[in-house]
CSV table of C-alpha atoms and ligand atoms in Angstrom, one decimal:
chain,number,residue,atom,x,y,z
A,801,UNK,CA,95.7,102.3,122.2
A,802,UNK,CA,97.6,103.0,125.6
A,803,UNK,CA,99.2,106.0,126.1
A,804,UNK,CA,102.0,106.3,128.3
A,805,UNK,CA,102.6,109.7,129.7
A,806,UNK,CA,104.9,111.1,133.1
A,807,UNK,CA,104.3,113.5,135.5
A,808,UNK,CA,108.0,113.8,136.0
A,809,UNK,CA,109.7,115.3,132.7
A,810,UNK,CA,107.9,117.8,129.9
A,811,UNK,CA,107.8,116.5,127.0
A,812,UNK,CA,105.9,117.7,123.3
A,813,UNK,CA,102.6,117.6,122.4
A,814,UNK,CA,103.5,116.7,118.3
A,815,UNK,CA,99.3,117.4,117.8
A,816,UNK,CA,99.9,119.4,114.6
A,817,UNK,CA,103.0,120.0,114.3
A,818,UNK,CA,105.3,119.3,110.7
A,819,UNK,CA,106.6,116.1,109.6
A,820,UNK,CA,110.0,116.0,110.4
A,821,UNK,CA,109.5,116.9,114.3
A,822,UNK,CA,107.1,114.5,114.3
A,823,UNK,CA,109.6,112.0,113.0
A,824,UNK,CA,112.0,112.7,115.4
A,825,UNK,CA,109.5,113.3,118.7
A,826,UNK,CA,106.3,111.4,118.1
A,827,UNK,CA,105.4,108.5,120.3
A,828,UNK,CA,108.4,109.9,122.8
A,829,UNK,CA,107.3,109.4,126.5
A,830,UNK,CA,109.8,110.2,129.7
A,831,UNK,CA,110.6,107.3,131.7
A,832,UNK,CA,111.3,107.7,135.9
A,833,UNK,CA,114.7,108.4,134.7
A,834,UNK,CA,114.3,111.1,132.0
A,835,UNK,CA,115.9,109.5,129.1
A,836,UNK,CA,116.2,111.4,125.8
A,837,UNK,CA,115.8,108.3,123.5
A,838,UNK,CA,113.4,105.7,123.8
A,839,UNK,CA,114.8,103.1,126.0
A,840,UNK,CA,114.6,99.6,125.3
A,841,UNK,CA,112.1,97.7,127.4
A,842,UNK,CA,113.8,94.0,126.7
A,843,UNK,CA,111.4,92.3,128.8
A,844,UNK,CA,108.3,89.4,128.0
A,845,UNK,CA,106.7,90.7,131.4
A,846,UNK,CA,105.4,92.6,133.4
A,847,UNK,CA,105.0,92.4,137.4
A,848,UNK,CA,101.2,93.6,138.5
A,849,UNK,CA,100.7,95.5,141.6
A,850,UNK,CA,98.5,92.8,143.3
A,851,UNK,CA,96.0,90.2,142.1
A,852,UNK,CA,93.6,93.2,141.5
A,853,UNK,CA,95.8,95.0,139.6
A,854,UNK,CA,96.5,91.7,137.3
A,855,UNK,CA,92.4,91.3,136.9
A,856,UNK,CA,92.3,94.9,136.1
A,857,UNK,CA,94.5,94.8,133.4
A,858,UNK,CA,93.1,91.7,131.9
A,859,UNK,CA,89.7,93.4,132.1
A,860,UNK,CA,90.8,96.4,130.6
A,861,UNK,CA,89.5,98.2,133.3
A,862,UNK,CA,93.2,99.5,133.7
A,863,UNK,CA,96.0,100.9,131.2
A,864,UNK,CA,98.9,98.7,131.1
A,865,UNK,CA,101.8,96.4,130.0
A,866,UNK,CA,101.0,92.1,130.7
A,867,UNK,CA,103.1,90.6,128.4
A,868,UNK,CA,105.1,91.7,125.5
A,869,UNK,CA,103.4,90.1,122.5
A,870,UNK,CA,100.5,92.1,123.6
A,871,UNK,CA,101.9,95.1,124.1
A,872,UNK,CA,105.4,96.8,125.7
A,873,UNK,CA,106.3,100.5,126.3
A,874,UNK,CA,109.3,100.3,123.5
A,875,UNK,CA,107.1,98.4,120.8
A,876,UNK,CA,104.4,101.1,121.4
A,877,UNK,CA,106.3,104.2,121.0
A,878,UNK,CA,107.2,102.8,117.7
A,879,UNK,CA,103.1,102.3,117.3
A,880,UNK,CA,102.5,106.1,118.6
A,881,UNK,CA,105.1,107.2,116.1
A,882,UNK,CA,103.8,105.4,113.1
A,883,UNK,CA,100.3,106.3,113.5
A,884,UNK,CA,100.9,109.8,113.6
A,885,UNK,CA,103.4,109.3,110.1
A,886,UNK,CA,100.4,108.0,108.4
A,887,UNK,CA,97.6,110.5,110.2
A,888,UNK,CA,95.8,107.1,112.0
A,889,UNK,CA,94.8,107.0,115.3
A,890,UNK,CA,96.8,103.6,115.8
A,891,UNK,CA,98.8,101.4,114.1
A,892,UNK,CA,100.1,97.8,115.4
A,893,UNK,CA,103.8,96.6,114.8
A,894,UNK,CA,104.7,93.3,113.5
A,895,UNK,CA,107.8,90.9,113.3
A,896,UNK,CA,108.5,91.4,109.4
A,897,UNK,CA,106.1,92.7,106.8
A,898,UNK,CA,104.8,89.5,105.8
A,899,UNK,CA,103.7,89.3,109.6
A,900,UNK,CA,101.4,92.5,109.0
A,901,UNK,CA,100.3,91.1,105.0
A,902,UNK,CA,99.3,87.8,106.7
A,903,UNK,CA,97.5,89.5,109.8
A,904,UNK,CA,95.8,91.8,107.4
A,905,UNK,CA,94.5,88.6,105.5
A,906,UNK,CA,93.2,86.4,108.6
A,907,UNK,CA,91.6,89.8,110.3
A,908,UNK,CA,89.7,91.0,107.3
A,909,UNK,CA,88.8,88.3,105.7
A,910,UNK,CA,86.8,84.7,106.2
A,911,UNK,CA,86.1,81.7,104.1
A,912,UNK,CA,83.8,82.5,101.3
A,913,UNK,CA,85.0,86.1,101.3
A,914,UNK,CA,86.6,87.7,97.8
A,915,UNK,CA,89.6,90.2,97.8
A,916,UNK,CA,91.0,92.2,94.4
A,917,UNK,CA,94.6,92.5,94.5
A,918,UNK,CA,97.2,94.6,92.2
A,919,UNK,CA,98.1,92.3,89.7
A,920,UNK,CA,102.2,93.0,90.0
A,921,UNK,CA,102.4,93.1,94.3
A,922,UNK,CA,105.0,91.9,96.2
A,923,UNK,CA,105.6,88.7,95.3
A,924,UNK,CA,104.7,86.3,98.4
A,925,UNK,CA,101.9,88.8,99.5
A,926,UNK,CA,100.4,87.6,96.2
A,927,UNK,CA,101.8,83.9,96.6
A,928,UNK,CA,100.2,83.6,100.1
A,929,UNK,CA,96.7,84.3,99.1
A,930,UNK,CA,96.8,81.9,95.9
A,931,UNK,CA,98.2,79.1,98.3
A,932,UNK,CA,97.4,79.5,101.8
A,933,UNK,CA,94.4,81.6,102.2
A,934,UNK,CA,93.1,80.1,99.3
A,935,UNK,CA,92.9,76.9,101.3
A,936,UNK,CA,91.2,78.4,103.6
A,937,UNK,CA,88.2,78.8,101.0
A,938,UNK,CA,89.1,82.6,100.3
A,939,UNK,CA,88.7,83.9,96.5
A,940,UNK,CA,91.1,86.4,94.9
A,941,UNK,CA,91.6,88.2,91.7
A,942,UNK,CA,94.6,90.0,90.4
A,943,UNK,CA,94.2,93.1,88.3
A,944,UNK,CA,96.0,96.0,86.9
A,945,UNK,CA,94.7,98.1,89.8
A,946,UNK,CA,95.6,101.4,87.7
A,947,UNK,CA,93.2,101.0,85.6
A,948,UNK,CA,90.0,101.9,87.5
A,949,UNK,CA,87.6,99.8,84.9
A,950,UNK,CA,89.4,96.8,85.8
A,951,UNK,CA,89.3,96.9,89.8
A,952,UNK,CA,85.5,97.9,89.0
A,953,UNK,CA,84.9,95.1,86.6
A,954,UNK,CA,86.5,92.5,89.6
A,955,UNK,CA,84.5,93.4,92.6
A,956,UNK,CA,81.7,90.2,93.3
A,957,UNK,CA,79.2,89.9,95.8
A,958,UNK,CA,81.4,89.2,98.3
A,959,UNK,CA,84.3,91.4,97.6
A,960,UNK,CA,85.9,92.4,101.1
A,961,UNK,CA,89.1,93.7,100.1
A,962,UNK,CA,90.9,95.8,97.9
A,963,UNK,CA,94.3,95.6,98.2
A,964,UNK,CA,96.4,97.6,96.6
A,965,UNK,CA,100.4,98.9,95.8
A,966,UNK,CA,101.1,102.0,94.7
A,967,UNK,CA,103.8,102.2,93.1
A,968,UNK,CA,103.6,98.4,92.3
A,969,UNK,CA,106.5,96.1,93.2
A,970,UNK,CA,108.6,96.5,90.8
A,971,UNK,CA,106.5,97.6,87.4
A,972,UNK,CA,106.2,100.8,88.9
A,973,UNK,CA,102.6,100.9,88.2
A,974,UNK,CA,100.4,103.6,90.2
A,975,UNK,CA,97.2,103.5,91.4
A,976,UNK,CA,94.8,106.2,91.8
A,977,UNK,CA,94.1,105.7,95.9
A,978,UNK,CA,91.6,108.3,96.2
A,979,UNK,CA,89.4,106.9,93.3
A,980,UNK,CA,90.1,103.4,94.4
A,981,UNK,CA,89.1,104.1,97.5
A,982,UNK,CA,85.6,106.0,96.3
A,983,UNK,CA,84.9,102.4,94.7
A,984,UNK,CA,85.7,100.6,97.4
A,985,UNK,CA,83.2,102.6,99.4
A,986,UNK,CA,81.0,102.3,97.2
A,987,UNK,CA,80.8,98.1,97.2
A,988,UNK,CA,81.3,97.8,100.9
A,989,UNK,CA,84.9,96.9,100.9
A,990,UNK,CA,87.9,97.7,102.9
A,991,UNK,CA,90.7,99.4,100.9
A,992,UNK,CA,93.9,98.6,102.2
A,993,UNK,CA,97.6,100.1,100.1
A,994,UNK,CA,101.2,99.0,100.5
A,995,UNK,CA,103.0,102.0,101.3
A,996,UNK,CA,105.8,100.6,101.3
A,997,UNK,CA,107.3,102.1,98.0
A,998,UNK,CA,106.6,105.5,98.9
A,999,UNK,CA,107.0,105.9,102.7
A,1000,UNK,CA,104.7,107.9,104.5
A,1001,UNK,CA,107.1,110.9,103.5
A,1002,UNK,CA,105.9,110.4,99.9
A,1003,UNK,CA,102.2,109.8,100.2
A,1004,UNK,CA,99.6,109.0,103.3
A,1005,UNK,CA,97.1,106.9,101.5
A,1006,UNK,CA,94.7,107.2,104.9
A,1007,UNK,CA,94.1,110.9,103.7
A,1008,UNK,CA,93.2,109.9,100.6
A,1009,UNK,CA,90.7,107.4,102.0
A,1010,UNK,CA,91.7,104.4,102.6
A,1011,UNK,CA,91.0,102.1,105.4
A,1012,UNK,CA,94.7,100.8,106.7
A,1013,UNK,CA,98.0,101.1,105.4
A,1014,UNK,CA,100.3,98.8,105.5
A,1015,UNK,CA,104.5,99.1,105.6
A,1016,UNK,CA,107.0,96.9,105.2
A,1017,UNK,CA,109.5,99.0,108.3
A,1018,UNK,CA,112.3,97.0,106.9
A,1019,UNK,CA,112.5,99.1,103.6
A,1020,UNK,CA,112.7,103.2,103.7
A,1021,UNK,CA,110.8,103.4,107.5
A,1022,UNK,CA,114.0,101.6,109.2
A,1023,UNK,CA,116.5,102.5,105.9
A,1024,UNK,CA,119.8,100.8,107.2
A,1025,UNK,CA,119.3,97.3,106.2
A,1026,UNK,CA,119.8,95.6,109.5
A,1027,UNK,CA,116.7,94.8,111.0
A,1028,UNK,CA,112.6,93.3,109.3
A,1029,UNK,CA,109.6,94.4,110.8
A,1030,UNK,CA,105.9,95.6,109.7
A,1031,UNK,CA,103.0,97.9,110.2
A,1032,UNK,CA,99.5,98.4,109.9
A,1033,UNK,CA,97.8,101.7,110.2
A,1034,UNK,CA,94.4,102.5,110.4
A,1035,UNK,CA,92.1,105.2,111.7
A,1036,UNK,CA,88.9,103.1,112.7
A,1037,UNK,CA,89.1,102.2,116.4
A,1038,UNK,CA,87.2,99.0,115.7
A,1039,UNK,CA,89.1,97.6,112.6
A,1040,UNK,CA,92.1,98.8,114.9
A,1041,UNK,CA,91.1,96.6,117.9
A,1042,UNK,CA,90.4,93.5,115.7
A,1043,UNK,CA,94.1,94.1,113.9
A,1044,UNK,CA,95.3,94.2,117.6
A,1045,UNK,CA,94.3,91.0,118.7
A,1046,UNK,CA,95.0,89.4,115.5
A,1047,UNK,CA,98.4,90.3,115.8
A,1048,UNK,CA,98.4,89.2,119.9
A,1049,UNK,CA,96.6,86.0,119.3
A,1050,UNK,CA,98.6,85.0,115.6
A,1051,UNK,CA,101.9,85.9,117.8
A,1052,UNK,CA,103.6,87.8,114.8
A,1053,UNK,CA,105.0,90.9,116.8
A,1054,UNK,CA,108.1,92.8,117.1
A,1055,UNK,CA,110.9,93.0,119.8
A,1056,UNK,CA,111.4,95.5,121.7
A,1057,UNK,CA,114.9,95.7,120.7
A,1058,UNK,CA,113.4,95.6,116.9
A,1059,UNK,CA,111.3,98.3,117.5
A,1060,UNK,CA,113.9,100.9,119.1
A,1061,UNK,CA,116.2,99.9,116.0
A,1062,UNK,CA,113.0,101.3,114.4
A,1063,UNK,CA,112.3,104.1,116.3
A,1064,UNK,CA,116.1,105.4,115.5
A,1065,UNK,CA,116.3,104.4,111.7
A,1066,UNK,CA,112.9,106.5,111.2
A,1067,UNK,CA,113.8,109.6,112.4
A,1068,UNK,CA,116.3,110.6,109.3
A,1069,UNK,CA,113.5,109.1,106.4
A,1070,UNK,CA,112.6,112.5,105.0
A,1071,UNK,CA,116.6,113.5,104.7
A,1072,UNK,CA,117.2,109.7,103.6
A,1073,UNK,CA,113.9,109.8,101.1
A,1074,UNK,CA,115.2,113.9,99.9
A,1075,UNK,CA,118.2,112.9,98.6
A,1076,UNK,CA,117.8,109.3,97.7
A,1077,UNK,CA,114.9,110.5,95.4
A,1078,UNK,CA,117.7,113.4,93.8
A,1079,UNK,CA,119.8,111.0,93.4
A,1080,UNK,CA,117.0,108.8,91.3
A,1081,UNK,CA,116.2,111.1,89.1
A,1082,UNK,CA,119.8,111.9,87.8
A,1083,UNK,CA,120.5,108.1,87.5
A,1084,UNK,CA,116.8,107.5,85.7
A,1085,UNK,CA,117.7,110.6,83.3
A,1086,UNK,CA,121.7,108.6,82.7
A,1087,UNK,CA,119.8,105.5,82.1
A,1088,UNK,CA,117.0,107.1,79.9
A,1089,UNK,CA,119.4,108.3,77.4
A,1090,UNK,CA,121.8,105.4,77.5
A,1091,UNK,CA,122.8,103.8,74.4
A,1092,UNK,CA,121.8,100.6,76.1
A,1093,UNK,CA,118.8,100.3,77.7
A,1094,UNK,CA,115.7,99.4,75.8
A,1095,UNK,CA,113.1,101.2,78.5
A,1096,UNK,CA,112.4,102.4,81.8
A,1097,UNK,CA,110.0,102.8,84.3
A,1098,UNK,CA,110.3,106.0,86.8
A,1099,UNK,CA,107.6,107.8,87.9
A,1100,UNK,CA,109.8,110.8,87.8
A,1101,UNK,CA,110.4,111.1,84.0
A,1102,UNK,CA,107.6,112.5,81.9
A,1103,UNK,CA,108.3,109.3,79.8
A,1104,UNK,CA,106.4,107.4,82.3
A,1105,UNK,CA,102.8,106.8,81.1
A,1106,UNK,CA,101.4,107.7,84.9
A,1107,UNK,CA,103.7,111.2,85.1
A,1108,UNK,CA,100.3,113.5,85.9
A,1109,UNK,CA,99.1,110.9,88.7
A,1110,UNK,CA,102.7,110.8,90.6
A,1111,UNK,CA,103.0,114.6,90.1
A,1112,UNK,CA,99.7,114.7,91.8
A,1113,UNK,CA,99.6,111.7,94.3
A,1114,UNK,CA,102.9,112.0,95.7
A,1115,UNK,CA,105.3,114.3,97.3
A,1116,UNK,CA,108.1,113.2,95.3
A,1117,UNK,CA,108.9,110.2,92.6
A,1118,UNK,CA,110.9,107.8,95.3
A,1119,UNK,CA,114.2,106.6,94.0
A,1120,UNK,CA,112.9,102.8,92.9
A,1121,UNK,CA,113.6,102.6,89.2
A,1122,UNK,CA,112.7,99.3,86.7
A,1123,UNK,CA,114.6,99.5,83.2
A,1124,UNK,CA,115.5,96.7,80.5
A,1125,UNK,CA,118.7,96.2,78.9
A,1126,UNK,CA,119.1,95.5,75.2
A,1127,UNK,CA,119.7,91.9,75.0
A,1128,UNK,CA,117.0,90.9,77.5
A,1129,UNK,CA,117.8,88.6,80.4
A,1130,UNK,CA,121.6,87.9,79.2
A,1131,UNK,CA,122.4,91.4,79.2
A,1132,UNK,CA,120.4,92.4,82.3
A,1133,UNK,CA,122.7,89.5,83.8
A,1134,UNK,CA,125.7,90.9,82.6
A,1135,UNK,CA,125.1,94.4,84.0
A,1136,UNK,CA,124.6,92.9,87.5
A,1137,UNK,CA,127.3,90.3,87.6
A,1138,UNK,CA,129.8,93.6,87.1
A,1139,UNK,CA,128.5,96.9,88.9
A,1140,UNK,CA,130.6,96.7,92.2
A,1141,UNK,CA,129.0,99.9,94.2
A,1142,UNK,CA,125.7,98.6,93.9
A,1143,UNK,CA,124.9,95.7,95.7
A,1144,UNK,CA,123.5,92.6,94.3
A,1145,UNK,CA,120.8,91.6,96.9
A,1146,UNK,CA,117.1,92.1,97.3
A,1147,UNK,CA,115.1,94.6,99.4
A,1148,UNK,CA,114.9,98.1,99.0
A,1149,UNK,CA,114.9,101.7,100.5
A,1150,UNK,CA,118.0,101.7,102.3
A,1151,UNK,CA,120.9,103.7,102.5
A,1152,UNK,CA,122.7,101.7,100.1
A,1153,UNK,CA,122.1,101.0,96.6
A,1154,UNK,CA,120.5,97.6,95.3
A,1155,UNK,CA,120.6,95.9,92.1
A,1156,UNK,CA,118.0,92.9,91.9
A,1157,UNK,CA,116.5,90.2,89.1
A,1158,UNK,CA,112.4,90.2,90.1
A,1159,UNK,CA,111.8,87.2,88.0
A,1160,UNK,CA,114.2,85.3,89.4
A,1161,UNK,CA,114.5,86.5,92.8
A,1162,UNK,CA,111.8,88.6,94.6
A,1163,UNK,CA,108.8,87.2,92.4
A,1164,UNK,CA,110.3,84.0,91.4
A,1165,UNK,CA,107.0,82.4,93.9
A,1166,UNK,CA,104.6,83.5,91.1
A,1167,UNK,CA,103.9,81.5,87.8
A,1168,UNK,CA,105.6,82.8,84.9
A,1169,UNK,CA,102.4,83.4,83.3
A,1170,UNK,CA,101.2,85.8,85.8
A,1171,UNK,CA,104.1,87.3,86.3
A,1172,UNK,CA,104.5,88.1,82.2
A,1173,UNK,CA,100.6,89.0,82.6
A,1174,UNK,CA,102.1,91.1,85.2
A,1175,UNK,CA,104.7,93.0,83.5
A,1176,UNK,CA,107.3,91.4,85.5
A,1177,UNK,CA,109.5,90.3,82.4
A,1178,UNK,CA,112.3,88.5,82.2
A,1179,UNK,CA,114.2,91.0,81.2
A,1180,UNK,CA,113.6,93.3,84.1
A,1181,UNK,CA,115.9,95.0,86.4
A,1182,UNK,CA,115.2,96.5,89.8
A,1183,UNK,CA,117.3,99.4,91.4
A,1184,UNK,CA,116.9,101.0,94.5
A,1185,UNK,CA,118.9,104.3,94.4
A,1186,UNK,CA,120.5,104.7,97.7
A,1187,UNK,CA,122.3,108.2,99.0
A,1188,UNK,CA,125.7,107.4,97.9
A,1189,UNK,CA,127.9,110.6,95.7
A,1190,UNK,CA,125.7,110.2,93.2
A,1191,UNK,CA,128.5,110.4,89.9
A,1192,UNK,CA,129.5,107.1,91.9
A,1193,UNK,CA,126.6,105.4,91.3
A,1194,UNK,CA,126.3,106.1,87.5
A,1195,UNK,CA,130.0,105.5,86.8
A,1196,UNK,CA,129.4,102.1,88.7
A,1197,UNK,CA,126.9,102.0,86.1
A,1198,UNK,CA,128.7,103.2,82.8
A,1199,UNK,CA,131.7,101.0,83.6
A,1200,UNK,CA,129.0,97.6,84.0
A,1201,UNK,CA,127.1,98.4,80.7
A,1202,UNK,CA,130.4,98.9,79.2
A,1203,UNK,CA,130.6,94.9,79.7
A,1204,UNK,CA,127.8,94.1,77.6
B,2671,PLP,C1,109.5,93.8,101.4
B,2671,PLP,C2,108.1,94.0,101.1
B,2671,PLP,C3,107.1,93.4,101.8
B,2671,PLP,C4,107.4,92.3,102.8
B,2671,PLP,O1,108.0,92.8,103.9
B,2671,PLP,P1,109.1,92.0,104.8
B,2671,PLP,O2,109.5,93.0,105.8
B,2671,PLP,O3,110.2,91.5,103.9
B,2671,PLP,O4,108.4,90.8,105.4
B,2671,PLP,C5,105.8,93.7,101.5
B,2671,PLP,N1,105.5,94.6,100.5
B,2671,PLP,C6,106.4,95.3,99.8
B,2671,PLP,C7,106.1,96.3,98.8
B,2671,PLP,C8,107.8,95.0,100.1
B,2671,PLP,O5,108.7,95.6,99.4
């Protein structure tokens, strides 16, 4: 990784200190000018010094910016911030998170290589390997990853990967990352876990021994809805350089002007996560006792069967929530055709709350059968609390299941 540093200005060392001032001044460098914020570096190039300079810099010889998919001062701030989020030693940005799932795919794996998968991931991280890389003569297998038996009963010969969610997308299944990550040892594999659901507020799976981590910056890391991107974190230098060029060479990085959207959006996520996660738990306990809704799936309410491992695992329950509605499907529709502060729309971890149908919508790319093997019925509802009042959001709520 390059590090960018200035004789002119003082700015922090954030080597141990807490998570919030890291948030706010990790990965902060002083341009010539001083700036307070990261400034946006909206360039594709950069000038060399001389012909020597140029060779120097291809060489490696010398620390410095060629060309923006390769690396620029804005981009890597973001990376400096990230990595030191997750406790890595470098992390690499991409365009969306699907640009960081794919990269993580191509860099890690090869044709005749084997990867287990959590049985109810994000949809097209899923779809992508039983498609494309499958094409590309690479084996997967899909299993309730919190159940330790079964990720142990999967792993072949040639297992490379395990690649896990924790919590799943949107069963709200856990896994136990540092016992998955003991097996994984164990068999020679990397272990890789979407953090996406949990932020690196919640829970830094590199501390409990995984390889990389992987975010989707477009959901809680970013948290205003207005801009994609994704990261991978890891704390081998190695697997970090062959991530790197992956990324260069594939062409799936971020914008500079991305990447300071970023850098802004991530500096409120424990305040946004704090209170997003209050609100969750009131609406979770509304919806537990409501009249009207057959089940739900937080891993904040005792009720859910993984209450010990979330307790334990992470900081705090998140504020995703999955719940059924008496009458299945026709009532779940019902409920989301009428609430009018929550959003109908996909993604997640925002400000705002969401209100989404996974079979039909974010998971609609998998096969009904694996998504009912999956626990993604048809009857399932997805709601991401956001940080409105939250009395708002649960009379929204009352006043929709009062329609069915
Ligand atoms: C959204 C999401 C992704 C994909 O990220 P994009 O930024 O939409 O490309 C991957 N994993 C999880 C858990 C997600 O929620």
């Amino acid at each position: 990784m390059l590090s960018i540093t200035s004789q002119n200005y003082l700015f922090m060392n954030t080597k141990n200190k807490g998570f919030d001032t890291k948030l706010i001044h990790s990965g902060d460098f002083n341009d010539v000018f001083g700036a307070a914020v990261t400034p946006i570096y909206q360039t594709s190039t950069f000038a060399f010094r001389n012909a020597d300079h140029g060779a120097d810099l291809f060489a490696g010889k010398e620390k410095g910016y060629i060309y923006t998919r390769i690396g620029n001062p804005t981009i890597e701030a973001l990376e400096n911030k990230l990595a030191d989020l997750e406790n890595g030693t470098g992390a690499v940005v991409f365009a969306s998170g699907m640009g960081a799932v794919s990269t993580l795919y191509a860099a890690t794996l090869k044709a005749g290589d084997h990867m287990i998968g959590s049985e109810a991931m994000y949809g097209p991280s899923r779809s992508i390997m039983e498609t494309f890389f499958k094409d590309f003569g690479i084996e997967a297998t899909f299993v309730d990853t919190g159940d330790l038996a079964a990720i142990k009963k999967a792993v072949q010969p040639n297992t490379k990967l395990l690649y896990v969610e924790s919590p799943t997308n949107p069963t709200m299944v856990l896994t136990d990352i540092e016992k998955a990550a003991k097996i994984a040892r164990q068999n020679d594999m990397l272990m890789a876990v979407d953090n996406t659901f949990s932020s690196p507020y919640l829970q830094n799976p590199l501390d409990l021994g995984a390889d990389i981590v992987l975010h989707s910056l477009t959901k809680f890391i970013n948290g205003h809805a207005d801009i994609v991107g994704g990261a991978l974190i890891v704390k081998d230098k190695e697997l970090y350089a062959r991530l790197r060029k992956t990324m260069s060479y594939f062409g799936a990085n971020m914008d500079p002007h991305q990447a300071y959207m970023v850098i802004r959006g991530v500096k409120t996520l424990s305040l946004r996560v704090e209170r997003a996660t209050e609100n969750a738990m009131k609406v979770a306990t509304y919806l537990e006792n409501h009249p009207k809704i057959a089940w739900i799936k937080y891993p904040g309410l005792k009720s859910h069967p993984q209450y010990e491992l979330a307790q334990k695992q992470m900081k705090m329950p998140g504020s995703m929530i999955s719940f059924g509605v008496k009458g299945g499907f026709e009532a779940g529709k019902t409920l989301m055709n009428n609430v009018r502060l929550a959003l109908l729309a996909v993604s997640l971890g925002g400000v705002e709350t969401l209100i989404q149908h996974p079979a039909s919508m974010t998971h609609a790319s998998m096969s009904k059968k694996a998504r009912e093997e999956a626990g993604i019925t048809d009857e399932l509802v997805r709601f991401s609390v956001g940080i409105e009042n939250v009395e708002d959001i649960i009379a929204d709520l009352e006043q929709a299941l009062e329609k069915i």
